[in-house]
Short mmCIF file of C-alpha atoms in Angstrom, two decimals:
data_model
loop_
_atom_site.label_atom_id
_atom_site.label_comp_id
_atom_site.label_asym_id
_atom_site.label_seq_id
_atom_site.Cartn_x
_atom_site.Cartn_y
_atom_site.Cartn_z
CA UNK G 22 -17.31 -9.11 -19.37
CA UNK G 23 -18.19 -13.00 -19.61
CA UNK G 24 -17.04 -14.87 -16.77
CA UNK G 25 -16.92 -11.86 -14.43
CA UNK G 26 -19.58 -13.08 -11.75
CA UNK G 27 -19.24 -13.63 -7.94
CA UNK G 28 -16.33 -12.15 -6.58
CA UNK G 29 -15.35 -10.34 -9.43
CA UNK G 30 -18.54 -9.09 -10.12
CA UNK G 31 -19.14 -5.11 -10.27
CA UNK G 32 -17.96 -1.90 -12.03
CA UNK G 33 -15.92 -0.31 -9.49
CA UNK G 34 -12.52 -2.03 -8.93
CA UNK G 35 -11.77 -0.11 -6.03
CA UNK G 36 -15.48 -1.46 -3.91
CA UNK G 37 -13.84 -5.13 -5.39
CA UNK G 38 -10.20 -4.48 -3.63
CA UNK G 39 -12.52 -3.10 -0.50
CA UNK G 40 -14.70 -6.21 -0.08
CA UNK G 41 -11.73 -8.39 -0.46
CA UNK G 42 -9.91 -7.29 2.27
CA UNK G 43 -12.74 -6.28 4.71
CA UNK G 44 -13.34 -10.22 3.59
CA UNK G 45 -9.40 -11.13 4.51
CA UNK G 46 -10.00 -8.77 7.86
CA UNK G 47 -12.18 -12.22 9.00
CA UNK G 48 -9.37 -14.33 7.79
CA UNK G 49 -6.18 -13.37 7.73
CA UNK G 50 -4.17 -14.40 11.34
CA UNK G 51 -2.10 -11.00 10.78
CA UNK G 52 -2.10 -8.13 8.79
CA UNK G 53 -4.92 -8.43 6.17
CA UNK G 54 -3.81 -5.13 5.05
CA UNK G 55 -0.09 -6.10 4.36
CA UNK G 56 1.25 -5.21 1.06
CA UNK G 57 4.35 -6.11 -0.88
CA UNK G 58 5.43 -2.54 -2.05
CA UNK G 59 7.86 -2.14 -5.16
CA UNK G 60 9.85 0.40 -6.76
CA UNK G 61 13.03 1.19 -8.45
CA UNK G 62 16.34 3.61 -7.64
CA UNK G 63 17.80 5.59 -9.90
CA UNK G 64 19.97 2.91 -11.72
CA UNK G 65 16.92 0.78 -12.35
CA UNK G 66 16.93 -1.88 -10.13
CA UNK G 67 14.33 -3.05 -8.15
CA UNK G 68 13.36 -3.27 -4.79
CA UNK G 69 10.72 -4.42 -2.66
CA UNK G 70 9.61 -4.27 0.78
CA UNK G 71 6.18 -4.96 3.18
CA UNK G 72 4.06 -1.49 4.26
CA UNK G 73 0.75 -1.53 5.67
CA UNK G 74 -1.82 -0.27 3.58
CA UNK G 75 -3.91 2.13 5.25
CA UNK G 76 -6.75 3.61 2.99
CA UNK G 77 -8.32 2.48 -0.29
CA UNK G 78 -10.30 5.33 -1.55
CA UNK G 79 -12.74 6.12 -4.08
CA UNK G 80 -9.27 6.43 -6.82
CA UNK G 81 -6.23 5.09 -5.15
CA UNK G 82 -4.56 3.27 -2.28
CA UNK G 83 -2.89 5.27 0.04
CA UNK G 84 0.29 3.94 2.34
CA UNK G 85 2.26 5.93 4.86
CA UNK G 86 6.12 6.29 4.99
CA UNK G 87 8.69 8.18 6.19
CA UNK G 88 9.54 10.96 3.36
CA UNK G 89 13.66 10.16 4.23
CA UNK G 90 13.56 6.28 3.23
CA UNK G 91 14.49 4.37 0.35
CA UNK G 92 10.94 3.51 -0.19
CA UNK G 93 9.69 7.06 -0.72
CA UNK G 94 13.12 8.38 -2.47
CA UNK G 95 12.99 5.82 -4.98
CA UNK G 96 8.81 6.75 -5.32
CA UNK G 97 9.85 10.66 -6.16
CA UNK G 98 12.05 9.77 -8.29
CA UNK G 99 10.33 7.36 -10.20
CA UNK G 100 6.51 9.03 -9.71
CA UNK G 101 5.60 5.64 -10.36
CA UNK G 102 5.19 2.35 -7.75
CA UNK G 103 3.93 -1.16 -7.63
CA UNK G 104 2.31 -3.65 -4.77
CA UNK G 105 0.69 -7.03 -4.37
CA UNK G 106 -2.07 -7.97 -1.94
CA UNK G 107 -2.19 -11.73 -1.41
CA UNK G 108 -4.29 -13.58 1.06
CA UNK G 109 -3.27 -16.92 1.87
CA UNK G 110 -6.78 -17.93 4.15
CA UNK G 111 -8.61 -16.30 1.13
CA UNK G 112 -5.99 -17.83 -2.01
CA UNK G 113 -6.38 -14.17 -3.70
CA UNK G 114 -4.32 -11.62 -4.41
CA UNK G 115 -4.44 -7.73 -5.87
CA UNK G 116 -1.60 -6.63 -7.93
CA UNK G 117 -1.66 -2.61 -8.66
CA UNK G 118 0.74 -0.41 -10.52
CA UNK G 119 0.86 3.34 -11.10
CA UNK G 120 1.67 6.99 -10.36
CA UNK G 121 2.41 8.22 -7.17
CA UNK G 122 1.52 11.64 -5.07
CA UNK G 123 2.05 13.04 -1.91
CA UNK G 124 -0.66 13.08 1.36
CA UNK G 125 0.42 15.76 3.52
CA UNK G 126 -2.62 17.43 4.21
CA UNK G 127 -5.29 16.76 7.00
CA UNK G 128 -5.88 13.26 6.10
CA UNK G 129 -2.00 12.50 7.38
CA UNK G 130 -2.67 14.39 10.20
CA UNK G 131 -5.73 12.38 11.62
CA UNK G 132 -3.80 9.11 10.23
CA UNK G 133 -0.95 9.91 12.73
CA UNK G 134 -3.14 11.19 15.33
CA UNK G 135 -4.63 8.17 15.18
CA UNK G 136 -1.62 5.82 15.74
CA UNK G 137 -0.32 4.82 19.44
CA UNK G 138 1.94 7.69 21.29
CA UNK G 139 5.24 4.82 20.68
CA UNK G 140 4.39 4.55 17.43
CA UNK G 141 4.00 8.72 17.31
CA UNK G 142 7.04 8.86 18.88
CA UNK G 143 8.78 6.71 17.31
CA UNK G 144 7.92 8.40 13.91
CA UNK G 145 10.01 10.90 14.92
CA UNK G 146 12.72 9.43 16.16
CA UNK G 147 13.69 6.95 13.52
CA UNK G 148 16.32 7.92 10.27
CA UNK G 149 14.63 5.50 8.55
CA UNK G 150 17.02 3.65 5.76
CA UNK G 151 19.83 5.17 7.26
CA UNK G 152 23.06 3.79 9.46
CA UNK G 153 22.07 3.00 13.23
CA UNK G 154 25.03 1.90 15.62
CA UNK G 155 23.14 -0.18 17.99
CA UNK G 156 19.08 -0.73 19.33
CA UNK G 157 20.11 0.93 22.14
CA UNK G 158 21.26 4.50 20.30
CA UNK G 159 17.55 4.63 19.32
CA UNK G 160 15.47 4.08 22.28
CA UNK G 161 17.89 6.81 23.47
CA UNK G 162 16.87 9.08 20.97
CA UNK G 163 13.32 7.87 21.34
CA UNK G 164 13.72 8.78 25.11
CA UNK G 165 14.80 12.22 23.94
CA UNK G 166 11.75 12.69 21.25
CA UNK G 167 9.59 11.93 24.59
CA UNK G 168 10.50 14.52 26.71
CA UNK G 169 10.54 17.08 23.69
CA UNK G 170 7.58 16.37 22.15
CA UNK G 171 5.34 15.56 25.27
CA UNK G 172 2.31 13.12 25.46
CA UNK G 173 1.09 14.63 21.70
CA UNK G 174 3.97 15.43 19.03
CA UNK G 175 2.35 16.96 15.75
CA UNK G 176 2.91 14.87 12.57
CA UNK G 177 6.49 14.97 11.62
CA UNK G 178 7.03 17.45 8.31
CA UNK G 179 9.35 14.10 7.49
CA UNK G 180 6.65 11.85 7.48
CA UNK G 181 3.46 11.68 5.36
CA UNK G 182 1.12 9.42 2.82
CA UNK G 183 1.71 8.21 -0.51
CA UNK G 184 -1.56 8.17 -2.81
CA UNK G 185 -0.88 5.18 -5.40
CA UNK G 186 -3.36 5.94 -8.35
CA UNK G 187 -3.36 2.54 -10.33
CA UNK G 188 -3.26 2.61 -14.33
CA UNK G 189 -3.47 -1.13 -13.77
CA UNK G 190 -5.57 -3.37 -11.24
CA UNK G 191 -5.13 -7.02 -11.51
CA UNK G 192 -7.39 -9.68 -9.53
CA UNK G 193 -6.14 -13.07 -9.10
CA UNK G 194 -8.09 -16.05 -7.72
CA UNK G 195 -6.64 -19.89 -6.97
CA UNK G 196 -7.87 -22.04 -9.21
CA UNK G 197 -7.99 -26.23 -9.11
CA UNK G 198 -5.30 -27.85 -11.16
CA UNK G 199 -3.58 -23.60 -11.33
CA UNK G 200 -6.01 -23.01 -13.79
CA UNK G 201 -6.66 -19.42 -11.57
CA UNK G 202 -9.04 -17.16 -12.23
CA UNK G 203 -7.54 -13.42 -13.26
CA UNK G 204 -8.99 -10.22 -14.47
CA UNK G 205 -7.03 -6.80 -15.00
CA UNK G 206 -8.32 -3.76 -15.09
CA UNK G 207 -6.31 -1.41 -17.70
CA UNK G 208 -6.25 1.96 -18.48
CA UNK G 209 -3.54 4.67 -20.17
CA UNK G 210 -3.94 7.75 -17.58
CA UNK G 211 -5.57 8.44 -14.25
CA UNK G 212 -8.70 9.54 -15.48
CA UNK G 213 -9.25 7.44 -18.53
CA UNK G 214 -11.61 4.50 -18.59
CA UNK G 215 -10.76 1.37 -17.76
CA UNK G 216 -10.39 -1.87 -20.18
CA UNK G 217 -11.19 -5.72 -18.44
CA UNK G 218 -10.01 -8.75 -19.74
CA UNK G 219 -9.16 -12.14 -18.70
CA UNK G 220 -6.12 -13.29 -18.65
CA UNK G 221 -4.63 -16.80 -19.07
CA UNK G 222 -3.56 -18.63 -15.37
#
């Protein structure tokens, strides 16, 4: 593809979207990781919210989520999701779309292993999406998760990973005068091969 040198260079988009943000880890004040998650309910309308993304693997992008939230509702019953990536230190950005499965195996239990005991804990404790009366009924409840589930609670059943596999990949660079830089990477199922082209700014 003409024009696709430097940091769009290569034939793997998902070593690109790695050396991007290992290159936004050195950047970035907070959250390099950050992304700006969509989906859509059942009447069709829109929604969008900030996760952390937590893996990007050799065929998709995996987030984690409580399975009880809008978020994750909305992705089973659409199968399908969106996100940007943007990186203001870095003026980039990483749009993906596409279909959507379940983690629930090992790799979300080492990924919650992994995270502080509050953050464990709190896992647990929180309806998340649904009505709370006050901060205070919840550090109640988290007091209660505590002394049931000890110094190492298992990985709630409620709680998991979402595996986004993208049927499009779009990198964006700032340009001078907005005359950016973008290239997406298309293809029609998770397996098929994958078209580049440049796109107008």
């Amino acid at each position: 593809m003409s024009g696709r040198t430097g940091i769009f260079a290569g034939d793997d988009p998902f070593a690109i979207a790695r050396d991007w943000l290992a290159e936004a880890e050195k950047t970035e004040p907070n959250d390099p990781n950050a992304i700006a998650l969509s989906t859509v309910d059942a009447d069709g309308l829109p929604n969008a919210r900030m996760v952390l993304l937590k893996d990007i693997e050799e065929e998709a992008f995996v987030f984690y989520t409580n399975y009880g939230s809008s978020k994750a509702q909305e992705i089973e019953q659409a199968g399908k999701a969106a996100f940007v990536m943007h990186w203001k230190s870095l003026r980039r950005q990483v749009r993906v779309r596409g279909v959507v499965s379940r983690e629930e195996g090992q790799q979300a239990d080492d990924y919650y292993a992994s995270r502080s005991l509050k953050s464990r804990l709190g896992a647990w404790a929180s309806d998340q999406s649904q009505p709370l009366d006050s901060r205070a009924t919840l550090m109640a409840k988290v007091a209660k998760i505590t002394a049931t589930h000890g110094p190492s609670p298992k990985r709630p059943p409620f709680w998991g990973g979402f595996r986004i596999v993208p049927l499009e990949i779009e990198f964006w660079a700032d340009g001078a005068y907005r005359l950016h830089d973008r290239f997406t990477w298309r293809r029609t199922t998770p397996s098929g091969a994958w078209e580049i082209n440049r796109l107008n700014p």
